[in-house]
Short mmCIF file of C-alpha atoms in Angstrom, two decimals:
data_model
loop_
_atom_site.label_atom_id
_atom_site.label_comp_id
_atom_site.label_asym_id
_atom_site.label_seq_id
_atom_site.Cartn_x
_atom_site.Cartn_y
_atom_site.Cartn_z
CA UNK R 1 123.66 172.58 56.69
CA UNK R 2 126.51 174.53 58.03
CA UNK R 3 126.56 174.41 61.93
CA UNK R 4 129.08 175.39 65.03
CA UNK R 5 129.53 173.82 67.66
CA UNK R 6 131.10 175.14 71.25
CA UNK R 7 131.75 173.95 74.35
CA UNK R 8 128.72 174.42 77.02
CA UNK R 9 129.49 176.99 79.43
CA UNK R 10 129.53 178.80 81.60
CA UNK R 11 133.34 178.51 82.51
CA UNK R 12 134.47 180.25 85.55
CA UNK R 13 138.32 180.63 85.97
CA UNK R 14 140.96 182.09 88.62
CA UNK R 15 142.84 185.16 87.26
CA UNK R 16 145.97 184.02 85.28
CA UNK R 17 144.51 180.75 84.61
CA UNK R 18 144.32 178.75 81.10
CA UNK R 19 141.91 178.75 79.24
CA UNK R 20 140.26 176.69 76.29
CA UNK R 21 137.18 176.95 74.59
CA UNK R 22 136.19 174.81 71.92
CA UNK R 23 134.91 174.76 68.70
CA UNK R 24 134.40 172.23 65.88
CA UNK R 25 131.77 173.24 62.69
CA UNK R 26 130.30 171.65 59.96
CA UNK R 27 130.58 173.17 56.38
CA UNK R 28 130.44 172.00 52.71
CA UNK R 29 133.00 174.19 51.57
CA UNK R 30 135.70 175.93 52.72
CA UNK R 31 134.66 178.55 55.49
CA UNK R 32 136.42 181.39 57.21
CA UNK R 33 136.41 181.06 61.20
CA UNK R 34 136.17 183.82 63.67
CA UNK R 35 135.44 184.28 67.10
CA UNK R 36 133.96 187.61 68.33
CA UNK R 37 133.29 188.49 71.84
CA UNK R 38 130.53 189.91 73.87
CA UNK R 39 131.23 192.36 76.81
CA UNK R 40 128.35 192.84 78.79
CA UNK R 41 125.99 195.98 77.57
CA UNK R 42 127.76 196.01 73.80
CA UNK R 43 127.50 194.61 70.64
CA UNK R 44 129.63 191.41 69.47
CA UNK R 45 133.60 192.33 68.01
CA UNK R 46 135.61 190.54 66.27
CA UNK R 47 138.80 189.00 68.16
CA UNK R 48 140.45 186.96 65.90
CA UNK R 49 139.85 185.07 62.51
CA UNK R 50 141.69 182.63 60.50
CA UNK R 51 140.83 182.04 56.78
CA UNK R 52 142.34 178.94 55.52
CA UNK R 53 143.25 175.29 56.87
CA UNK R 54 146.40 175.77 59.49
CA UNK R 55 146.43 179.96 59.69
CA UNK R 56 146.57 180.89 63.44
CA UNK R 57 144.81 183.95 64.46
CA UNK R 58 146.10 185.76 67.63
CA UNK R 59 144.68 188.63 69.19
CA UNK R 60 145.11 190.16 72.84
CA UNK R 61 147.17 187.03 73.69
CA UNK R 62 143.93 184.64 72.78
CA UNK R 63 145.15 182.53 69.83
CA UNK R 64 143.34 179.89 67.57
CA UNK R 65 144.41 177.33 64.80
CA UNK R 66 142.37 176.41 61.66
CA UNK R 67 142.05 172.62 62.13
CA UNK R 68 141.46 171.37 58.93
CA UNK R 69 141.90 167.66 59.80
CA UNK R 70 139.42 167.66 63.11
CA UNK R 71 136.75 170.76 61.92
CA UNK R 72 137.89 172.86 64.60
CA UNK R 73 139.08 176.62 66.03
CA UNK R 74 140.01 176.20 69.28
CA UNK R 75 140.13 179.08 71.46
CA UNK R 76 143.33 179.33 73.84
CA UNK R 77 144.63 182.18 76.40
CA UNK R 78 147.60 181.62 78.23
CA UNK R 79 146.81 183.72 81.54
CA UNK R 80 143.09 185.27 81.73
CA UNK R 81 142.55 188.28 83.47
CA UNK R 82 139.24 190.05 85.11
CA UNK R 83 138.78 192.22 82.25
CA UNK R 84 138.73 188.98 80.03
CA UNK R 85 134.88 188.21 81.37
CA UNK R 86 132.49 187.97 78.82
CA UNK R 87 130.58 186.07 75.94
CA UNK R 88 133.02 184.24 73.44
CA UNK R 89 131.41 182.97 70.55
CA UNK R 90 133.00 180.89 67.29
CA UNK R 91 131.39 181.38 64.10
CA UNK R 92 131.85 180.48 60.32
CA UNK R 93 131.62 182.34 57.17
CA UNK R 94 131.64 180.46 53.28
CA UNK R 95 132.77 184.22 52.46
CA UNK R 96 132.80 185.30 49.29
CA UNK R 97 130.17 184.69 46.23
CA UNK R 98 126.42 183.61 45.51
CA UNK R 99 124.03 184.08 48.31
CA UNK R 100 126.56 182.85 51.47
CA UNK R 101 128.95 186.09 51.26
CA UNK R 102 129.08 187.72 54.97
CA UNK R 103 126.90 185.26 56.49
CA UNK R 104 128.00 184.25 59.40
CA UNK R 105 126.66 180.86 61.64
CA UNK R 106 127.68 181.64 64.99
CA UNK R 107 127.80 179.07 68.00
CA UNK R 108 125.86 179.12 71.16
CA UNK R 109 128.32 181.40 72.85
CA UNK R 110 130.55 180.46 76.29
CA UNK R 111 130.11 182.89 79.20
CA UNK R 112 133.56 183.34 80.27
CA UNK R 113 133.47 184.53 83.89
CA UNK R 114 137.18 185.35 85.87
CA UNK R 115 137.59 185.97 89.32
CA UNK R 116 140.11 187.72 91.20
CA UNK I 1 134.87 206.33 61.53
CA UNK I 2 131.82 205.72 63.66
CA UNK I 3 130.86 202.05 63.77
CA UNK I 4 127.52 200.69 63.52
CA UNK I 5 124.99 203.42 64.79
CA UNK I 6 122.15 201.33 66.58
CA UNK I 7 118.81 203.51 67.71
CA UNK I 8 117.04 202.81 70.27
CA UNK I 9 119.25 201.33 72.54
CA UNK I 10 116.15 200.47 74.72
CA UNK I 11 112.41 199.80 74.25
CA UNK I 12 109.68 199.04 76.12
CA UNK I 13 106.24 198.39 74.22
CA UNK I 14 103.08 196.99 74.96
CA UNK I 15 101.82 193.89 73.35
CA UNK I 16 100.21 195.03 69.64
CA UNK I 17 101.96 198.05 69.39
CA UNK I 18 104.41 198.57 66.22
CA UNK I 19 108.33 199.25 67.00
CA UNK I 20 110.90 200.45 64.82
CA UNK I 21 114.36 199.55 65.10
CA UNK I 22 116.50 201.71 63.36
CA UNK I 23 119.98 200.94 61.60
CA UNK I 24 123.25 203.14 60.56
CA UNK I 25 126.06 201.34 58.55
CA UNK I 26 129.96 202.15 58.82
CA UNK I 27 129.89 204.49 55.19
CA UNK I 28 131.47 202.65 52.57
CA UNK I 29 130.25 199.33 53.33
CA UNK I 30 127.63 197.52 51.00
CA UNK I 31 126.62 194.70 52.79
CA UNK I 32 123.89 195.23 55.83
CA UNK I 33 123.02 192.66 58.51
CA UNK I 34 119.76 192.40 61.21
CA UNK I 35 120.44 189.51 63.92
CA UNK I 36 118.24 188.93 66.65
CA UNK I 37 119.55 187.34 70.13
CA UNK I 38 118.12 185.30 72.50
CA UNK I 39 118.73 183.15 75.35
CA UNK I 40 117.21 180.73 73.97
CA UNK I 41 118.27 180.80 70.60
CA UNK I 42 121.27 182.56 70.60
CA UNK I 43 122.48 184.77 67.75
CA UNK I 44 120.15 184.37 64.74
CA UNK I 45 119.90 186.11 61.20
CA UNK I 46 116.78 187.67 60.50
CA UNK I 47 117.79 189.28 56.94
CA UNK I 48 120.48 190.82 54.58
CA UNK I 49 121.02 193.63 52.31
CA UNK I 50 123.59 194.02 49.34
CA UNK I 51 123.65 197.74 47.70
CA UNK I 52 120.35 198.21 49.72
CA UNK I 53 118.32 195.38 48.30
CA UNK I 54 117.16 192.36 50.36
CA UNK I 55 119.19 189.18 49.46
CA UNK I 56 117.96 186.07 51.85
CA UNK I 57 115.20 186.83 54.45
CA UNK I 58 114.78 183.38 54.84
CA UNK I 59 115.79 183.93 58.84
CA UNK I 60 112.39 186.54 59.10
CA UNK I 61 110.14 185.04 61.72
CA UNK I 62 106.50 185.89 59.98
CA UNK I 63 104.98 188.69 58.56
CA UNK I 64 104.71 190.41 61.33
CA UNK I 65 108.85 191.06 60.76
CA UNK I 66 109.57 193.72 57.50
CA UNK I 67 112.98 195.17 57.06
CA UNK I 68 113.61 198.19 54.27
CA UNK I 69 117.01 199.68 53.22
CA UNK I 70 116.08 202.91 51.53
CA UNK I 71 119.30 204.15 50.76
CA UNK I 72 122.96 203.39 51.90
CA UNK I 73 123.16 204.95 55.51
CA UNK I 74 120.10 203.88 56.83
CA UNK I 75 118.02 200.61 57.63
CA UNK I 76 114.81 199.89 59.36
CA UNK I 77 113.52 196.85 60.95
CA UNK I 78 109.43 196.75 61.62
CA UNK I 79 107.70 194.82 63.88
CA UNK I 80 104.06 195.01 63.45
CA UNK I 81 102.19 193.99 65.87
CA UNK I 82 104.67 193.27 67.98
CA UNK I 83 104.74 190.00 70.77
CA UNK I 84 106.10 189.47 73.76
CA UNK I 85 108.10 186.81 72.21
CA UNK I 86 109.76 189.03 69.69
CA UNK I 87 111.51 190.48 73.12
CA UNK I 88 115.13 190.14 72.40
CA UNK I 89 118.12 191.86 71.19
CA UNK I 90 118.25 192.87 67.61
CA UNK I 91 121.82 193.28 66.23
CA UNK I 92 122.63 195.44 63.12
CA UNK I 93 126.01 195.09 61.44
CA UNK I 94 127.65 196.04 58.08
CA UNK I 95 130.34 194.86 56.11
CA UNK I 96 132.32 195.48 52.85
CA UNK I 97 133.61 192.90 49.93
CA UNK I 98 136.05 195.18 49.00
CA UNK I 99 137.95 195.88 52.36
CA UNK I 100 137.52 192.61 54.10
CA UNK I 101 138.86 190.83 50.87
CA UNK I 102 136.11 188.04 51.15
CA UNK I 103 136.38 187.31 54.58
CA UNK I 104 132.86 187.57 55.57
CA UNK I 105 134.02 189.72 58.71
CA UNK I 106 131.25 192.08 60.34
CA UNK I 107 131.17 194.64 62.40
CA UNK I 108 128.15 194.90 64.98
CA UNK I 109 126.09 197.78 66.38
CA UNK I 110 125.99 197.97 69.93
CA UNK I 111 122.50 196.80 69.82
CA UNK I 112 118.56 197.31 70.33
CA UNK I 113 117.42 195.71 73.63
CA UNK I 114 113.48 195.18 73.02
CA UNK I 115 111.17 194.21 75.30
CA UNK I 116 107.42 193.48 74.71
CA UNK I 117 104.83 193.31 77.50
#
């Protein structure tokens, strides 16, 4: 069945550090990926999403690439900040028609933790 | 527009008593969601609604689990009698064909933390 994969966490990071979290997935047809993101005390929101093999999605200077080729999404942030602290989590969607519309297979989830 | 309208936000129950989580889609959207979250098994999906009938409630944990959508702006998730391993956080979210263009995007309710003694 369809499946995601992330990197264990936690991972703890210095302000204005680099940061990767990955993400491969397993699908038998042609999903859309996301990630959403936790802050502690709310509900999950989207970040970014990319719906076909190479699109990049970018959003508050996090970015990830479709990889078509390795089954992964990536997630990449130049220089993290405080305020950047929470639960990331990659996820897949076979999006429209039949039964699979909307549903989405999430990861574990990576707490992200950044320190001053 | 209001997002996904989660009630309670908090609940504390006794082992065998019946809770009722209640749901609130973002208007326009025809598609309804009920995750649960755990430590343990992270993010899971309990059932799903299209134009308020139950497609797959294949993710439904036993009986003691019943979710209704009895009209458009308003969902209900039952758990009767309830466990103290049904303590968790149940997610609600909504979503629309039409304006995500077959993306599959969501958009979550801030959540119902339940805990069973």
């Amino acid at each position: 069945g369809d499946s995601v994969t992330q990197m264990e966490g936690p991972v703890t990071l210095s302000e204005e550090a680099f940061l990767t979290i990955n993400c491969t997935y397993t699908a038998t047809g042609y999903p859309s990926l996301f990630w959403y993101v936790q802050y502690p005390g709310e509900g999950l929101q989207l970040l970014l999403k990319a719906t076909k093999a190479d699109d990049k999605g970018s959003n508050k200077g996090f970015e990830a690439t479709y990889r078509k080729e390795t089954t992964s999404f990536h997630l990449e942030k130049g220089s993290v900040q405080v305020s950047d602290s929470a639960v990331y989590f990659c996820a897949l969607s076979l999006g429209a028609g039949g039964t699979s519309y909307g549903k989405l297979t999430f990861g574990q989830g990576t707490i992200l933790t950044v320190h001053p | 527009d209001a997002g996904v309208i989660q009630s309670p936000r908090h609940e504390v129950t006794e082992m065998g008593q019946e809770v009722t989580l209640r749901c609130k889609p973002i208007s326009g959207h025809d598609y309804l969601f009920w995750y649960r979250q755990t430590m343990m098994r992270g993010l899971e999906l309990l059932i799903y609604f299209n134009n308020n009938v139950p497609i797959d409630d294949s993710g439904m944990p036993e009986d003691r689990f019943s979710a209704k959508m009895p009209n458009a702006s308003f969902s209900t998730l039952k758990i009767q009698p309830s466990e103290p391993r049904d303590s968790a956080v149940y997610f609600c979210a909504s979503s629309s064909r039409g304006l995500t263009r077959n993306t599959g995007e969501l958009f979550f309710g801030e959540g119902s933390r339940l805990t069973v003694l």
